[in-house]
Amino acid sequence: MPRDADSPRLTGIDPDHVRALAACPDRLPPIIVHRSTMKVVDGMHRLHAARLNGEETVEARYFEGSEREAFLLAIELNMKHGLALTLSDRKKSAMRILESFPEWSDRAVAVKTGLSGKTVGVLRRKYAGQIAQAPLRVGRDGRVRPLNSHKGRPKATGIVPEEPDTAARESAEPAGVSAPAVRDAQERSGRDDGPPPGAGAEAGVRAAQAGLYPMGSFVDPVAQLEALKRDPALKYSNDGREMIRWLEARIIRRTDPVLVLQAPAHQARKIAALARACAAQWNRIAMRMELVCDECSQAPN
């Protein structure tokens, strides 16, 4: 039985809207339910309308993912249809996103909530005490950028490229800095002439951040893969099954890094270069997939 939603609406259920839906002669769209918690992600008014009409069942579709992802989906769907979210609702939703995903840029949060980037920035500053401070920002385009470009420079020094320009561009993407900054960091490493300007006071901070902030750690890759396996469009096609096998061989599970970290120290730079090159390729795939999603959402019905 579906449970009440963790709704972005401050006022909860609107009785007038429920009665209007209950009186609607047309078939209503299915509600969306978060499978692991059985909470309604989208369709609380439709669920209450069905209850008002004495219906014992309601058509539903299941969402696979974390609770935070479910809340994001609830915001997205409520922004697109049904009873509009109020300004207060959208501000509350922006705060929830900032608390759950502090690495998101102001504009990325704004797109999800229908607010301006400036409004989100004001909320971030006003409630800075309850929002974790991430060293990086993820923009609307999915690209990772450091808050301070000097902090990204040490991350790029581990690659000694055969083709400097190409490797610099590839290493720049996961490090979150520009290609010129990568080349500069690599040259500094080769010359051994010390850290970039202003680094002295921040050496401890950079050391604590030596590993990239775990972007995307809120996504369970195994759960996402299992959800893909259940999709009939993939399950019953040769290309779909081949894609699943390809993904299954390339996802990184929680215990996998332990194996890599046991490698001999003299191979660390090569493994770091390999990891950054793979991350750059995955980032390109992610951006292409997001473009496909954007094109689908903008296509006429």
Phi, psi and omega in degrees: 000126180299142177259160179300149187281159165273081195278147173284357182274124180290327185268358178074218185280136176264109183301323180296320180292324177298314180296322178296319178291322180296329181272355183289126182283342183280157176288128182276151178298154178295151175280161178252128184237134175286114191300316187289333180249346183063020175277146178286124177274318181213129176118023180299321179293324177293321178296316179293327177295319178296319178296319179298326179275003178076018181281139182267343179228158177217141180291135184218153172239147184260144176250130177259132179152182181282169178294325178294320177294324178296320179293321176300316180296321178300318179295312182302313183291322179290337177284338187265333186207175175071205182290123186295144175285140178283170178300319178296320177300316184291323177294319177298318180296320178299319178297318179298319180293317180298323179290323182275327183229069184297343180281348180291142177288162179302318182292324178297319177293321181299319180299320182290330190250356180074020176258174173273156177300325179295319179297319179295320178299320177297317179297319181298318181287320183296321183249035183302331182293336182250006179246125179297146180262113180266143180285352183232166173231139174253119184275181179298331181276001180084358181279145181262129181229137178284153174290329177233117186297334179295331181292334181278342186299314181300334182292337186268355187282348185280359183249123174251096192280148170282325175242094191306314185295315181295312182294325179296319179295319182291320181284338181294324185297306180290332180283340177082024178231171181283160179300317176302322179295324177296312180299319179298317180295322179292321179293320178299318180297319180291323181279340183057043181258024172096175183284168179293164181304142176078012186277337188305310184289343186251010185300318180295321179296316181295323179296321179291336183256022185303325173271138179306142173309132190291074179299139177077007181293347178281354179257129176269106184298326180294317179295320179296319179294319179297323178295320178296322180297332181275352182285118181302329181297332177263321185298325186251024174231145181298316180296321180296315180294323178295320178297318179299316179297321179297315180294320183298328181279350188239354177285153180256118179273166186304324184272350185298316182303332180301321181296316183292320183292350177272002182293155178302142185301326183289350177258003186300318181296320180295318180293320177299317178298317179298316180298317181293322179296318178294320179298321179296319179294317178298322179297321177296317178299316181300316181295321178295318179296321179293325176296320177299316179299317181297318180295320179295319183289335181269349181291142178294145180288000000 
